[in-house]
Each structure stands twice: as C-alpha cells, then as structure tokens.
Amino acid sequence: MRTPLIAGNWKMHMTVNEAVELAGAVARLSSDARDREVMIAPPYTALFEVARALEGSNVLLSSQNVCWEEKGAFTGEISPVMLKDIGCSMAIIGHSERRHVFGEDNKMVNKRILGAQKFGMVPVFCIGETLDEREAGHTFKVLESQVREGLVGVEISDPATIVVAYEPVWAIGTGKTATVVQAQEVHAFVRELLAGMYQKNVASEIRILYGGSVNPENVDALMSEEDVDGALVGGAALKPELFDRIIHFQ
Ligand code: PGA
C-alpha cells in the first residue's frame, strides 16, 4: 500500500512571517488527513521557524534542495546535517528549475540524492521532459537517463527512503497539465524501470508523485490513476483554500 503524499513546493515565495502563517494554516487543514501524508517545502530562510510552527502537527517538512557534503567550502549550499538539525526530513532534488535555470545535471542530482540519503533525509527526486523532448518523441529516453543517472550507486532497500516526482517541464507553472493518460503512462514506465533496478517488492512500493499545474479541478482524476501516488504542487500550494482541496482529493 502506497500512502498518498501531497507535497507543496513553495519555491522562492514567503517571508518568514508569511511562511509561519501559511504553515499554520496547512497544519490545521491537514489535521484530519489520516490516510495520506502532507509535506511542505518552504524557502531555506523560513525552515527553522516553520519547523517550530509544525510541531505537534502531522505535516512533514522538506527543503527545496540539499548539498551532498556535511560541511566545508561550499558557498551558498546547505548541508543535510544542517537541515536535519532543524527538523527537516525530506529534500526536493533535481527540480526542473534547478536543472534548467541553474544548470544542475543528472550527475549533480545523483550526488545530492546520495548525500541526502547518507544523512537520513528522504529525497524527492524530480524528473521530467521538456516540450521539445516530448514533441521529438524522446520522453521515455530522457526519463530513463534521468532515472538511471540520478540513481547511480543509490541503494533502496526500504521504499520509504525515496520519493520520485514526475514533473513534465512544459506543465510546470503553465496551467497545462499532462492528461491523466500521459501521467499514468509515464508513472507506469518509471515504476517498471525501478523494478529492473531494485527488488520488485521495493519498486512497487516507491511513491511516484505527479507535478505540474496540479489544482483542485484536476487532482481527483490524477489521483485516481493506478501509479499516481501523490502530487507535487507549486502555485496552488501557496493558497490555503486551493491546497486544502488538493489535500482532500477524492
Ligand atoms: P506548479 O509547480 O504546480 O506551479 O506547476 C509545480 C512544481 O514546480 O513543483
């Protein structure tokens, strides 16, 4: 049984006070969420205070990235040890904006995943093809190399130690969502790939989230698909009334 995970990626939004307020709202909205998990990923500057605001709630806390080293000369980076220290248990890694705006490649994504796991954080490993890649018929090839290269040397014996998020780049922040058929097709493909890389009973339990313009109107249909185990939500995660409906998908 894969417990659905609804994750909010706040990106570069929210001052500390705004973040604490929104986190409080998410904690309240999630208090009745028994058969699903809720996670939020505020910006680094707000993580410490948000961790305090979430105490006693069942909302999980994630960073939006993580370095692979514990400490050292890595200006601008934050280590897994620092994040765990403030109560952050998950880390989004390889988000399309990291890949496409900041030039992170599969190799760097792999290092970050290894680093997160080494220090006991759960990576939310993002993959996704661009519109050009999809139109050229390269979707599966691109996703396969992202998965294989991103997971080099990554051992997964417990499916709870990693989450995969499929986010077609052309659907992020654009209002265009993949159809449920497109999403399911990719999720099934990714699960099959994982089944070839890890023990079958482990691969079948790894959660694969869908991300890209998830909203109250499309969440129910997406979540009804067999291999869609949750959502990674950007824009709609900043609005409590929208996120509320997404958390309470049917
Ligand atoms: P969006 O972002 O929901 O605003 O499309 C999703 C994401 O980038 O994680």
mmCIF file of C-alpha atoms and ligand atoms in Angstrom:
data_model
loop_
_atom_site.group_PDB
_atom_site.id
_atom_site.type_symbol
_atom_site.label_atom_id
_atom_site.label_comp_id
_atom_site.label_asym_id
_atom_site.label_seq_id
_atom_site.Cartn_x
_atom_site.Cartn_y
_atom_site.Cartn_z
ATOM 1 C CA MET A 1 0.000 0.000 0.000
ATOM 2 C CA ARG A 2 1.461 3.309 -1.071
ATOM 3 C CA THR A 3 0.290 6.118 1.199
ATOM 4 C CA PRO A 4 -0.523 9.148 -0.978
ATOM 5 C CA LEU A 5 1.712 12.175 -0.438
ATOM 6 C CA ILE A 6 0.566 15.711 -1.181
ATOM 7 C CA ALA A 7 3.600 17.982 -1.258
ATOM 8 C CA GLY A 8 3.712 21.771 -1.501
ATOM 9 C CA ASN A 9 6.763 23.323 -3.137
ATOM 10 C CA TRP A 10 6.722 26.977 -2.125
ATOM 11 C CA LYS A 11 9.677 27.875 -4.377
ATOM 12 C CA MET A 12 11.038 31.410 -3.798
ATOM 13 C CA HIS A 13 7.949 32.739 -2.021
ATOM 14 C CA MET A 14 7.135 33.842 1.529
ATOM 15 C CA THR A 15 8.935 35.898 4.140
ATOM 16 C CA VAL A 16 9.364 34.197 7.497
ATOM 17 C CA ASN A 17 6.157 35.628 8.955
ATOM 18 C CA GLU A 18 4.127 34.771 5.869
ATOM 19 C CA ALA A 19 5.576 31.260 5.858
ATOM 20 C CA VAL A 20 4.734 30.647 9.509
ATOM 21 C CA GLU A 21 1.181 31.790 8.879
ATOM 22 C CA LEU A 22 0.754 29.575 5.823
ATOM 23 C CA ALA A 23 2.365 26.591 7.583
ATOM 24 C CA GLY A 24 -0.077 27.045 10.469
ATOM 25 C CA ALA A 25 -2.953 27.001 8.004
ATOM 26 C CA VAL A 26 -1.630 23.845 6.325
ATOM 27 C CA ALA A 27 -1.231 22.173 9.728
ATOM 28 C CA ARG A 28 -4.868 22.945 10.544
ATOM 29 C CA LEU A 29 -6.113 21.780 7.147
ATOM 30 C CA SER A 30 -4.141 18.550 7.468
ATOM 31 C CA SER A 31 -5.220 17.659 10.968
ATOM 32 C CA ASP A 32 -7.891 15.267 9.652
ATOM 33 C CA ALA A 33 -5.650 13.707 6.980
ATOM 34 C CA ARG A 34 -5.330 10.113 8.165
ATOM 35 C CA ASP A 35 -4.876 8.032 5.021
ATOM 36 C CA ARG A 36 -2.447 10.429 3.344
ATOM 37 C CA GLU A 37 0.658 12.451 4.099
ATOM 38 C CA VAL A 38 1.191 16.159 3.632
ATOM 39 C CA MET A 39 4.557 17.838 3.151
ATOM 40 C CA ILE A 40 5.614 21.452 2.606
ATOM 41 C CA ALA A 41 8.903 22.816 1.279
ATOM 42 C CA PRO A 42 9.316 26.471 2.290
ATOM 43 C CA PRO A 43 12.388 28.515 1.301
ATOM 44 C CA TYR A 44 15.515 27.980 3.410
ATOM 45 C CA THR A 45 15.135 31.220 5.355
ATOM 46 C CA ALA A 46 11.786 30.125 6.764
ATOM 47 C CA LEU A 47 12.574 26.475 7.543
ATOM 48 C CA PHE A 48 13.643 26.981 11.144
ATOM 49 C CA GLU A 49 10.546 28.920 12.151
ATOM 50 C CA VAL A 50 8.216 26.748 10.104
ATOM 51 C CA ALA A 51 9.615 23.635 11.824
ATOM 52 C CA ARG A 52 8.547 25.187 15.142
ATOM 53 C CA ALA A 53 5.128 26.103 13.751
ATOM 54 C CA LEU A 54 4.594 22.499 12.615
ATOM 55 C CA GLU A 55 5.421 20.916 15.962
ATOM 56 C CA GLY A 56 2.641 18.588 17.042
ATOM 57 C CA SER A 57 1.126 18.543 13.543
ATOM 58 C CA ASN A 58 1.347 15.710 11.034
ATOM 59 C CA VAL A 59 2.841 17.879 8.266
ATOM 60 C CA LEU A 60 6.266 16.835 7.018
ATOM 61 C CA LEU A 61 8.964 19.418 6.344
ATOM 62 C CA SER A 62 11.189 19.463 3.269
ATOM 63 C CA SER A 63 13.902 21.678 1.863
ATOM 64 C CA GLN A 64 13.938 22.618 -1.824
ATOM 65 C CA ASN A 65 17.460 21.298 -2.361
ATOM 66 C CA VAL A 66 20.392 19.944 -0.344
ATOM 67 C CA CYS A 67 24.175 19.718 -0.638
ATOM 68 C CA TRP A 68 25.900 16.329 -0.670
ATOM 69 C CA GLU A 69 28.525 17.246 1.915
ATOM 70 C CA GLU A 70 28.144 17.592 5.647
ATOM 71 C CA LYS A 71 30.180 20.808 5.839
ATOM 72 C CA GLY A 72 33.001 22.662 4.172
ATOM 73 C CA ALA A 73 33.800 25.164 1.459
ATOM 74 C CA PHE A 74 30.504 25.093 -0.449
ATOM 75 C CA THR A 75 29.411 28.740 -0.525
ATOM 76 C CA GLY A 76 25.687 29.100 -0.963
ATOM 77 C CA GLU A 77 24.849 25.490 -0.142
ATOM 78 C CA ILE A 78 23.066 23.956 2.857
ATOM 79 C CA SER A 79 24.029 20.540 4.166
ATOM 80 C CA PRO A 80 21.773 17.617 5.064
ATOM 81 C CA VAL A 81 23.087 17.716 8.616
ATOM 82 C CA MET A 82 22.049 21.370 8.997
ATOM 83 C CA LEU A 83 18.606 20.595 7.617
ATOM 84 C CA LYS A 84 18.053 17.589 9.837
ATOM 85 C CA ASP A 85 19.210 19.663 12.772
ATOM 86 C CA ILE A 86 16.202 21.953 12.357
ATOM 87 C CA GLY A 87 13.681 19.177 11.799
ATOM 88 C CA CYS A 88 13.683 18.872 8.037
ATOM 89 C CA SER A 89 13.308 15.238 6.983
ATOM 90 C CA MET A 90 12.916 15.499 3.202
ATOM 91 C CA ALA A 91 14.662 17.342 0.358
ATOM 92 C CA ILE A 92 13.407 18.110 -3.141
ATOM 93 C CA ILE A 93 16.262 17.265 -5.519
ATOM 94 C CA GLY A 94 16.606 17.812 -9.256
ATOM 95 C CA HIS A 95 13.591 20.086 -9.603
ATOM 96 C CA SER A 96 13.258 21.297 -13.178
ATOM 97 C CA GLU A 97 14.072 24.867 -12.150
ATOM 98 C CA ARG A 98 17.351 23.631 -10.616
ATOM 99 C CA ARG A 99 18.090 21.722 -13.794
ATOM 100 C CA HIS A 100 17.047 24.344 -16.330
ATOM 101 C CA VAL A 101 17.639 27.698 -14.603
ATOM 102 C CA PHE A 102 20.688 26.723 -12.548
ATOM 103 C CA GLY A 103 22.259 24.109 -14.776
ATOM 104 C CA GLU A 104 22.156 21.122 -12.438
ATOM 105 C CA ASP A 105 22.703 17.905 -14.353
ATOM 106 C CA ASN A 106 21.988 14.256 -13.622
ATOM 107 C CA LYS A 107 25.428 13.849 -12.085
ATOM 108 C CA MET A 108 24.893 16.611 -9.572
ATOM 109 C CA VAL A 109 21.371 15.405 -8.853
ATOM 110 C CA ASN A 110 22.857 11.979 -8.133
ATOM 111 C CA LYS A 111 25.382 13.439 -5.689
ATOM 112 C CA ARG A 112 22.632 15.300 -3.871
ATOM 113 C CA ILE A 113 20.478 12.167 -3.602
ATOM 114 C CA LEU A 114 23.392 10.169 -2.223
ATOM 115 C CA GLY A 115 24.183 12.935 0.257
ATOM 116 C CA ALA A 116 20.598 13.246 1.428
ATOM 117 C CA GLN A 117 20.282 9.511 1.996
ATOM 118 C CA LYS A 118 23.656 9.255 3.716
ATOM 119 C CA PHE A 119 22.427 11.612 6.386
ATOM 120 C CA GLY A 120 18.945 10.126 6.651
ATOM 121 C CA MET A 121 16.906 12.570 4.582
ATOM 122 C CA VAL A 122 14.276 11.383 2.113
ATOM 123 C CA PRO A 123 14.981 12.752 -1.384
ATOM 124 C CA VAL A 124 12.045 13.826 -3.517
ATOM 125 C CA PHE A 125 13.787 13.031 -6.784
ATOM 126 C CA CYS A 126 12.320 15.087 -9.650
ATOM 127 C CA ILE A 127 12.413 14.075 -13.289
ATOM 128 C CA GLY A 128 10.661 15.398 -16.365
ATOM 129 C CA GLU A 129 10.991 16.069 -20.070
ATOM 130 C CA THR A 130 10.825 19.430 -21.842
ATOM 131 C CA LEU A 131 8.245 20.195 -24.516
ATOM 132 C CA ASP A 132 10.883 19.857 -27.254
ATOM 133 C CA GLU A 133 11.875 16.452 -25.944
ATOM 134 C CA ARG A 134 8.260 15.308 -25.816
ATOM 135 C CA GLU A 135 7.487 16.581 -29.307
ATOM 136 C CA ALA A 136 10.601 14.888 -30.678
ATOM 137 C CA GLY A 137 9.380 11.583 -29.199
ATOM 138 C CA HIS A 138 12.208 11.419 -26.658
ATOM 139 C CA THR A 139 10.157 11.456 -23.466
ATOM 140 C CA PHE A 140 10.945 7.925 -22.321
ATOM 141 C CA LYS A 141 14.602 8.092 -23.332
ATOM 142 C CA VAL A 142 15.093 11.322 -21.369
ATOM 143 C CA LEU A 143 13.274 9.997 -18.330
ATOM 144 C CA GLU A 144 15.230 6.773 -18.412
ATOM 145 C CA SER A 145 18.569 8.556 -18.363
ATOM 146 C CA GLN A 146 17.385 10.894 -15.611
ATOM 147 C CA VAL A 147 16.344 7.895 -13.512
ATOM 148 C CA ARG A 148 19.390 5.729 -14.227
ATOM 149 C CA GLU A 149 21.971 8.518 -13.890
ATOM 150 C CA GLY A 150 20.240 10.093 -10.921
ATOM 151 C CA LEU A 151 20.241 6.814 -9.029
ATOM 152 C CA VAL A 152 23.799 5.607 -9.703
ATOM 153 C CA GLY A 153 25.007 3.943 -6.505
ATOM 154 C CA VAL A 154 21.754 4.710 -4.699
ATOM 155 C CA GLU A 155 20.637 1.728 -2.646
ATOM 156 C CA ILE A 156 16.966 1.433 -1.899
ATOM 157 C CA SER A 157 16.006 -1.428 0.375
ATOM 158 C CA ASP A 158 13.203 0.479 2.094
ATOM 159 C CA PRO A 159 10.747 2.160 -0.309
ATOM 160 C CA ALA A 160 10.044 4.873 2.266
ATOM 161 C CA THR A 161 13.582 6.245 1.846
ATOM 162 C CA ILE A 162 12.921 7.895 -1.530
ATOM 163 C CA VAL A 163 10.084 9.577 -3.409
ATOM 164 C CA VAL A 164 10.104 10.149 -7.168
ATOM 165 C CA ALA A 165 8.257 13.100 -8.712
ATOM 166 C CA TYR A 166 7.408 13.213 -12.402
ATOM 167 C CA GLU A 167 7.036 16.817 -13.487
ATOM 168 C CA PRO A 168 6.844 17.441 -17.230
ATOM 169 C CA VAL A 169 8.690 20.740 -17.650
ATOM 170 C CA TRP A 170 6.018 22.023 -20.035
ATOM 171 C CA ALA A 171 3.365 21.620 -17.348
ATOM 172 C CA ILE A 172 5.113 23.476 -14.532
ATOM 173 C CA GLY A 173 3.560 26.840 -13.771
ATOM 174 C CA THR A 174 1.948 26.963 -17.203
ATOM 175 C CA GLY A 175 -1.587 25.897 -16.375
ATOM 176 C CA LYS A 176 -1.111 22.961 -18.780
ATOM 177 C CA THR A 177 -1.404 19.623 -17.046
ATOM 178 C CA ALA A 178 -0.448 16.311 -18.532
ATOM 179 C CA THR A 179 -3.582 14.338 -19.249
ATOM 180 C CA VAL A 180 -4.237 11.575 -16.765
ATOM 181 C CA VAL A 181 -3.369 9.119 -19.525
ATOM 182 C CA GLN A 182 0.007 10.804 -20.144
ATOM 183 C CA ALA A 183 0.742 10.884 -16.418
ATOM 184 C CA GLN A 184 -0.199 7.242 -15.840
ATOM 185 C CA GLU A 185 1.804 6.134 -18.884
ATOM 186 C CA VAL A 186 4.957 7.783 -17.552
ATOM 187 C CA HIS A 187 4.419 6.670 -13.964
ATOM 188 C CA ALA A 188 3.985 3.053 -15.048
ATOM 189 C CA PHE A 189 7.130 3.349 -17.189
ATOM 190 C CA VAL A 190 9.130 4.743 -14.259
ATOM 191 C CA ARG A 191 7.884 2.030 -11.922
ATOM 192 C CA GLU A 192 8.882 -0.607 -14.461
ATOM 193 C CA LEU A 193 12.343 0.956 -14.712
ATOM 194 C CA LEU A 194 12.687 0.928 -10.927
ATOM 195 C CA ALA A 195 11.577 -2.697 -10.874
ATOM 196 C CA GLY A 196 14.531 -3.501 -13.143
ATOM 197 C CA MET A 197 16.938 -1.675 -10.834
ATOM 198 C CA TYR A 198 15.688 -2.677 -7.402
ATOM 199 C CA GLN A 199 13.865 -5.554 -5.806
ATOM 200 C CA LYS A 200 10.401 -5.801 -7.291
ATOM 201 C CA ASN A 201 8.578 -5.606 -3.968
ATOM 202 C CA VAL A 202 10.552 -2.451 -3.133
ATOM 203 C CA ALA A 203 9.967 -0.794 -6.523
ATOM 204 C CA SER A 204 6.246 -1.497 -6.298
ATOM 205 C CA GLU A 205 6.095 0.466 -3.040
ATOM 206 C CA ILE A 206 8.093 3.559 -4.078
ATOM 207 C CA ARG A 207 5.825 6.568 -4.311
ATOM 208 C CA ILE A 208 5.750 8.417 -7.628
ATOM 209 C CA LEU A 209 4.178 11.874 -7.452
ATOM 210 C CA TYR A 210 2.876 13.906 -10.355
ATOM 211 C CA GLY A 211 3.677 17.612 -10.559
ATOM 212 C CA GLY A 212 2.851 20.415 -12.982
ATOM 213 C CA SER A 213 -0.167 22.686 -12.594
ATOM 214 C CA VAL A 214 -1.958 20.399 -10.155
ATOM 215 C CA ASN A 215 -5.083 22.197 -8.955
ATOM 216 C CA PRO A 216 -8.439 21.474 -7.291
ATOM 217 C CA GLU A 217 -10.027 20.738 -10.681
ATOM 218 C CA ASN A 218 -7.596 18.075 -11.868
ATOM 219 C CA VAL A 219 -6.347 16.465 -8.651
ATOM 220 C CA ASP A 220 -9.104 13.861 -8.277
ATOM 221 C CA ALA A 221 -8.637 12.487 -11.781
ATOM 222 C CA LEU A 222 -4.856 12.387 -11.459
ATOM 223 C CA MET A 223 -5.016 10.667 -8.086
ATOM 224 C CA SER A 224 -7.411 8.059 -9.403
ATOM 225 C CA GLU A 225 -4.702 6.671 -11.682
ATOM 226 C CA GLU A 226 -3.076 3.456 -10.544
ATOM 227 C CA ASP A 227 0.528 4.650 -10.433
ATOM 228 C CA VAL A 228 -0.010 8.260 -9.359
ATOM 229 C CA ASP A 229 0.781 8.268 -5.651
ATOM 230 C CA GLY A 230 0.580 11.940 -4.884
ATOM 231 C CA ALA A 231 1.177 15.445 -6.129
ATOM 232 C CA LEU A 232 3.994 17.958 -6.033
ATOM 233 C CA VAL A 233 2.173 21.262 -6.056
ATOM 234 C CA GLY A 234 3.673 24.691 -6.762
ATOM 235 C CA GLY A 235 1.373 27.669 -7.277
ATOM 236 C CA ALA A 236 -1.702 26.129 -5.671
ATOM 237 C CA ALA A 237 0.286 25.240 -2.529
ATOM 238 C CA LEU A 238 0.564 28.943 -1.692
ATOM 239 C CA LYS A 239 -3.192 29.371 -1.384
ATOM 240 C CA PRO A 240 -4.677 27.560 1.636
ATOM 241 C CA GLU A 241 -8.134 27.190 0.075
ATOM 242 C CA LEU A 242 -6.673 25.523 -3.029
ATOM 243 C CA PHE A 243 -4.175 23.381 -1.146
ATOM 244 C CA ASP A 244 -6.959 22.315 1.218
ATOM 245 C CA ARG A 245 -8.957 20.884 -1.699
ATOM 246 C CA ILE A 246 -5.861 19.163 -3.095
ATOM 247 C CA ILE A 247 -5.010 17.593 0.274
ATOM 248 C CA HIS A 248 -8.594 16.361 0.438
ATOM 249 C CA PHE A 249 -8.605 14.839 -3.058
ATOM 250 C CA GLN A 250 -11.215 12.153 -3.506
HETATM 251 P P1 PGA B 1 3.132 24.254 -10.392
HETATM 252 O O1 PGA B 1 4.615 23.821 -9.909
HETATM 253 O O2 PGA B 1 2.173 23.436 -9.568
HETATM 254 O O3 PGA B 1 3.045 25.723 -10.085
HETATM 255 O O4 PGA B 1 3.045 23.950 -11.825
HETATM 256 C C1 PGA B 1 4.922 22.505 -9.616
HETATM 257 C C2 PGA B 1 6.396 22.383 -9.255
HETATM 258 O O5 PGA B 1 7.217 23.054 -9.882
HETATM 259 O O6 PGA B 1 6.772 21.619 -8.337
#
